[in-house]
Tab-separated table of N, CA and C in Angstrom:
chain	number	residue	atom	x	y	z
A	1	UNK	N	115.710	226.639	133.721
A	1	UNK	CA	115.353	228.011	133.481
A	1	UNK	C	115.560	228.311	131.998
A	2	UNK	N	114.671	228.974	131.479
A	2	UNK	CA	114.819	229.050	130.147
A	2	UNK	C	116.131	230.519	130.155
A	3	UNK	N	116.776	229.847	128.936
A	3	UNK	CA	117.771	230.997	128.957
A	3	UNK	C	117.449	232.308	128.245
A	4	UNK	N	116.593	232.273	127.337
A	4	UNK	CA	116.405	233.507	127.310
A	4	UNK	C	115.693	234.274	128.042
A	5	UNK	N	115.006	233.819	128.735
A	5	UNK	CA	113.818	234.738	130.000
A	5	UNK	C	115.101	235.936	130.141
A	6	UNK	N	116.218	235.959	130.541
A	6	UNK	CA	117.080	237.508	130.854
A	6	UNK	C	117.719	237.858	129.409
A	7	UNK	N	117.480	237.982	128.193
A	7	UNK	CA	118.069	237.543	127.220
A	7	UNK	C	118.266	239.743	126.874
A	8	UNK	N	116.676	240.246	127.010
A	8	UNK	CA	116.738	241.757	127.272
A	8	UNK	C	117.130	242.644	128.432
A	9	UNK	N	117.578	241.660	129.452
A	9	UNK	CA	118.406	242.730	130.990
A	9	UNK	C	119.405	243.308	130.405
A	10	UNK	N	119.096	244.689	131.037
A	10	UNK	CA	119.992	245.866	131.205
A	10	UNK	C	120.351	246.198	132.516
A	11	UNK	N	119.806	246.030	133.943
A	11	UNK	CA	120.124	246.433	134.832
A	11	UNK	C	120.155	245.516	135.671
A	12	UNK	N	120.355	245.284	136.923
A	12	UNK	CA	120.111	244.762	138.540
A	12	UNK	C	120.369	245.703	139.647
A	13	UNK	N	119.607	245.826	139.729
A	13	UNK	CA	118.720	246.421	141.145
A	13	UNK	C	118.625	245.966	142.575
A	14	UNK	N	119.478	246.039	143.519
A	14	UNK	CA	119.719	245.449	144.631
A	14	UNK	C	118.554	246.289	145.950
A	15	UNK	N	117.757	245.974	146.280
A	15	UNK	CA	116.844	246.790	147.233
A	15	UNK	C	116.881	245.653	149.043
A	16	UNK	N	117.067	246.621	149.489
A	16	UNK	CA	117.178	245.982	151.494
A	16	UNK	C	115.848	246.043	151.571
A	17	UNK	N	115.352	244.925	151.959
A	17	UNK	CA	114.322	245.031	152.342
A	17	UNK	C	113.857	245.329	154.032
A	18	UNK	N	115.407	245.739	154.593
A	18	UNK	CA	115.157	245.902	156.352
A	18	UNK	C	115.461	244.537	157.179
A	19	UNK	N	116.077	244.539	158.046
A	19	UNK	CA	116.706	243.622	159.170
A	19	UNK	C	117.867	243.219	158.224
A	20	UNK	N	118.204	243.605	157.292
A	20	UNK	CA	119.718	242.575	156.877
A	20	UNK	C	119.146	241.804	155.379
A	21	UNK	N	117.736	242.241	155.073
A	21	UNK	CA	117.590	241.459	153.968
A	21	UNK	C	117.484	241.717	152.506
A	22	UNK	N	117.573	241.297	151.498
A	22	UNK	CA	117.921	241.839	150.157
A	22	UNK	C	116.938	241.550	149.551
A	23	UNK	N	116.674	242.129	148.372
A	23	UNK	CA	116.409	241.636	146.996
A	23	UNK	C	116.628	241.951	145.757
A	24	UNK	N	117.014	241.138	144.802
A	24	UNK	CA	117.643	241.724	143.537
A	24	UNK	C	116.287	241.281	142.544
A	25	UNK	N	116.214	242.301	142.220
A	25	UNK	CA	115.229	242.468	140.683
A	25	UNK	C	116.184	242.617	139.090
A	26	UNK	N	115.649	242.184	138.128
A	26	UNK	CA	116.624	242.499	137.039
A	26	UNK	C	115.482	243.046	136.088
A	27	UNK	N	116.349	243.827	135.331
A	27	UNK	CA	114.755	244.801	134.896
A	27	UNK	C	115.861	245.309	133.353
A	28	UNK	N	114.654	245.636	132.453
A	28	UNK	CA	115.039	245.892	130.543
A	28	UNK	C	115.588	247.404	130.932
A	29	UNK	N	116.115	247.873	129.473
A	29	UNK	CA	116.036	248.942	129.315
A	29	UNK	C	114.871	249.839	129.950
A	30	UNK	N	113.874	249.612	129.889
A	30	UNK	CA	112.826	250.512	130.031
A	30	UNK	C	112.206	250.604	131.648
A	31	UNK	N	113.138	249.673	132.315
A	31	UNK	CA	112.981	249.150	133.929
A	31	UNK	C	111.910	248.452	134.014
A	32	UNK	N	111.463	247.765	132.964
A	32	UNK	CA	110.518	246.612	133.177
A	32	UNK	C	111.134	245.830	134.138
A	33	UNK	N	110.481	244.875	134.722
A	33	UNK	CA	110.908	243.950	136.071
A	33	UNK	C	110.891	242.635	134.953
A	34	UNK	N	112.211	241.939	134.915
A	34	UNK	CA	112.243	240.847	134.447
A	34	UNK	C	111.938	239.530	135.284
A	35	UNK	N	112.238	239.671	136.511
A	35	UNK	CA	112.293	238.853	137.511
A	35	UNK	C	112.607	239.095	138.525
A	36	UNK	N	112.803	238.666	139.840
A	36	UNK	CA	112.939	239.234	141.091
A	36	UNK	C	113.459	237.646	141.782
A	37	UNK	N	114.613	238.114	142.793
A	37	UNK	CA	114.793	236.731	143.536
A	37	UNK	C	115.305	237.114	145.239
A	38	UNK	N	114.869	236.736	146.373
A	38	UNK	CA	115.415	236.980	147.663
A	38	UNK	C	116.595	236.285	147.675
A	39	UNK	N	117.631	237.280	148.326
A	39	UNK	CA	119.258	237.062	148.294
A	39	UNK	C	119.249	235.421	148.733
A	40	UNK	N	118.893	236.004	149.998
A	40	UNK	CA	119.361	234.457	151.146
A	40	UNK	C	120.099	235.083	151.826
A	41	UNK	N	120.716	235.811	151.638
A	41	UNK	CA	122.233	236.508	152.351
A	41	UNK	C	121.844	237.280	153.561
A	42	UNK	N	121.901	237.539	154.430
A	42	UNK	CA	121.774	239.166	155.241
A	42	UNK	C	122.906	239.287	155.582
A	43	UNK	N	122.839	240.683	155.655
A	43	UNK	CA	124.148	241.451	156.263
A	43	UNK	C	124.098	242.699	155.495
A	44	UNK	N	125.294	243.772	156.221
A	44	UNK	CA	125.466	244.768	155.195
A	44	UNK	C	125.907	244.638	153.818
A	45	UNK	N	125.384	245.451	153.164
A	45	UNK	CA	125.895	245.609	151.398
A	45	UNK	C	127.372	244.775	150.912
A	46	UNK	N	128.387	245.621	151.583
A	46	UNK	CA	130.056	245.899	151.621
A	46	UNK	C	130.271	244.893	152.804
A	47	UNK	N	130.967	243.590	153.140
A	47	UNK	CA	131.308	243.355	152.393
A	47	UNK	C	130.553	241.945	151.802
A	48	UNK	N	129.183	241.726	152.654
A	48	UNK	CA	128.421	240.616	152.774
A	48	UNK	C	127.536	239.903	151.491
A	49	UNK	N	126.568	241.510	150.828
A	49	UNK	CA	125.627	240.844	149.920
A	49	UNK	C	126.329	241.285	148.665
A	50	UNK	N	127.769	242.488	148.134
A	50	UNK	CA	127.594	242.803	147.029
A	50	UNK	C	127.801	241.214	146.099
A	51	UNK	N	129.191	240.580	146.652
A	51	UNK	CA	129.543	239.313	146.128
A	51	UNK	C	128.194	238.290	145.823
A	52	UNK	N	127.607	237.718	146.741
A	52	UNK	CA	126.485	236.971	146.437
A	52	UNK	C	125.590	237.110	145.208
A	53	UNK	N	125.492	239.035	144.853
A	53	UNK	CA	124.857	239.496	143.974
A	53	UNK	C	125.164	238.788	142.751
A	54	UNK	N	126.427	239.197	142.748
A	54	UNK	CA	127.614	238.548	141.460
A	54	UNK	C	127.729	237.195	140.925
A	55	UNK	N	127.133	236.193	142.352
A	55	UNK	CA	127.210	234.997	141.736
A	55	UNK	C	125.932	234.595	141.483
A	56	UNK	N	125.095	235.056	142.181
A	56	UNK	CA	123.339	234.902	141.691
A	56	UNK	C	123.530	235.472	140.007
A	57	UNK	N	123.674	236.647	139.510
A	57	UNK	CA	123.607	236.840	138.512
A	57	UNK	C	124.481	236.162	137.424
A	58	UNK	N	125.262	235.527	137.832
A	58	UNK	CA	126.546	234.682	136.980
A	58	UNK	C	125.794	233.366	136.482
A	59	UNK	N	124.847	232.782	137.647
A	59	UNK	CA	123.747	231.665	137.284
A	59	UNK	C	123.045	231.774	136.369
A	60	UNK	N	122.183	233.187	136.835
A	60	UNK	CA	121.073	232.807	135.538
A	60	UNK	C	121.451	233.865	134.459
A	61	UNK	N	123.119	233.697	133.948
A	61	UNK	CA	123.225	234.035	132.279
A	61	UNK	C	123.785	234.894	132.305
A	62	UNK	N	123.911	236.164	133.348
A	62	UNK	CA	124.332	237.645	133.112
A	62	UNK	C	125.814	238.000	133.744
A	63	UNK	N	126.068	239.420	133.179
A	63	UNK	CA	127.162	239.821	133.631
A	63	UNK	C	127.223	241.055	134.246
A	64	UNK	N	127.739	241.412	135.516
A	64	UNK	CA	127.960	243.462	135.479
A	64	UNK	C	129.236	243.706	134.227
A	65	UNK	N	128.716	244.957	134.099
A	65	UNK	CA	129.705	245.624	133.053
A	65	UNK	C	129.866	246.652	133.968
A	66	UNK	N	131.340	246.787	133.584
A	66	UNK	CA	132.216	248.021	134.341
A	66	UNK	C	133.341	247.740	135.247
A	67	UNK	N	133.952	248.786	135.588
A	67	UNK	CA	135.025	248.437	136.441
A	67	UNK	C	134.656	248.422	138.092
A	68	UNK	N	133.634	249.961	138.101
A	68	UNK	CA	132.874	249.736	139.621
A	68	UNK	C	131.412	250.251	139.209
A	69	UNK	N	130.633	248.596	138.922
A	69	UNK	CA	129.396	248.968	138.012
A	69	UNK	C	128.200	249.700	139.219
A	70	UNK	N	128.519	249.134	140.222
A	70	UNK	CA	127.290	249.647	141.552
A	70	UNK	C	127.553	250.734	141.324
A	71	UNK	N	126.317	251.791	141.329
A	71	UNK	CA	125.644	253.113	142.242
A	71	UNK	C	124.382	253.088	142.777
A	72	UNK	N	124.129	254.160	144.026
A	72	UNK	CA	122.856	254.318	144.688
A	72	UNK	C	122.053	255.086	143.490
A	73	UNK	N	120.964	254.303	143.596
A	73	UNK	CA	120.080	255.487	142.343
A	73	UNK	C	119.268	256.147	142.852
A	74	UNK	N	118.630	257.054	142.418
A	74	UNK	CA	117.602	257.879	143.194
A	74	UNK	C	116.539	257.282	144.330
A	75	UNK	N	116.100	256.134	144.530
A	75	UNK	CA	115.726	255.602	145.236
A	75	UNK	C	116.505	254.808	146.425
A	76	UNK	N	117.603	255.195	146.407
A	76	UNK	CA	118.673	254.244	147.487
A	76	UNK	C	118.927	253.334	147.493
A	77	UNK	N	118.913	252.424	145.965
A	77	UNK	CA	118.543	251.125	145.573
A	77	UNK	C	120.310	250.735	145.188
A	78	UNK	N	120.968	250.331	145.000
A	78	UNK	CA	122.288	249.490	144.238
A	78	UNK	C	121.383	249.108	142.913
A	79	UNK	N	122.330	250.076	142.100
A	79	UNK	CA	122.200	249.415	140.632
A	79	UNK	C	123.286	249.667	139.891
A	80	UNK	N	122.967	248.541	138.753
A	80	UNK	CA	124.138	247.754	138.049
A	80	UNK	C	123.696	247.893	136.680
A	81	UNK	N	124.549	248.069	135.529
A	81	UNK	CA	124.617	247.780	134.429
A	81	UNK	C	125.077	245.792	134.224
A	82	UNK	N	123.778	245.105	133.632
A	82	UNK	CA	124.321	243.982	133.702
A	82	UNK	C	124.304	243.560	131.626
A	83	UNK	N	124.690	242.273	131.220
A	83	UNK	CA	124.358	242.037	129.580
A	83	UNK	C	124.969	240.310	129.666
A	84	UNK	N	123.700	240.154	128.546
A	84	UNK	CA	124.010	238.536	129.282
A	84	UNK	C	125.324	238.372	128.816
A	85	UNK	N	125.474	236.967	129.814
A	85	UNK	CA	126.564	236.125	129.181
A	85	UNK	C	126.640	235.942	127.645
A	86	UNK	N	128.238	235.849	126.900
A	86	UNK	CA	128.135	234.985	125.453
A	86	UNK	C	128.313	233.713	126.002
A	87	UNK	N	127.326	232.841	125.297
A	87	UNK	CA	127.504	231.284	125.228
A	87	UNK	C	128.484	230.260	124.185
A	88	UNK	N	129.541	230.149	125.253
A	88	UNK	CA	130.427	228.876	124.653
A	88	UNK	C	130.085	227.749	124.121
A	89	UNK	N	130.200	227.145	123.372
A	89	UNK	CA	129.760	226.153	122.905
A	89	UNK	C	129.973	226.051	121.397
């Protein structure tokens, strides 16, 4: 995966898609859609998909910022303040 493809994420966006299933989108400042990936996970939010979220996004580069970065946004969606990883090396 190229590492910069998330290099401008600002957010993640957690949306149910119904029966137990997820999807996280990661999207710019401007809520452009950077990419989109199906959890794998089902279950409720708390305490099933928030974690999974965390490590999907830990893969490809990013981080949440904050202490409790989730809220429902006007659409009933889970969203996150995310900023990539700094690279060690």
């Amino acid at each position: 995966m190229n590492p910069d493809r998330f290099r401008t994420a600002r957010w993640a966006v957690v949306e149910e898609l119904g029966d137990g299933r997820w999807r996280l989108t990661v999207r710019d400042e401007a809520d452009d859609e950077l990419g989109a990936f199906g959890l794998g996970v089902e279950g409720p939010w708390d305490p099933d998909v928030e974690p999974h979220v965390g490590f999907v996004l830990t893969q490809i580069g990013l981080a949440l910022t904050g202490a409790r970065p989730w809220r429902a946004d006007e659409l009933g969606d889970q969203r996150a303040p995310v900023l990539p990883l700094a690279l060690v090396g």
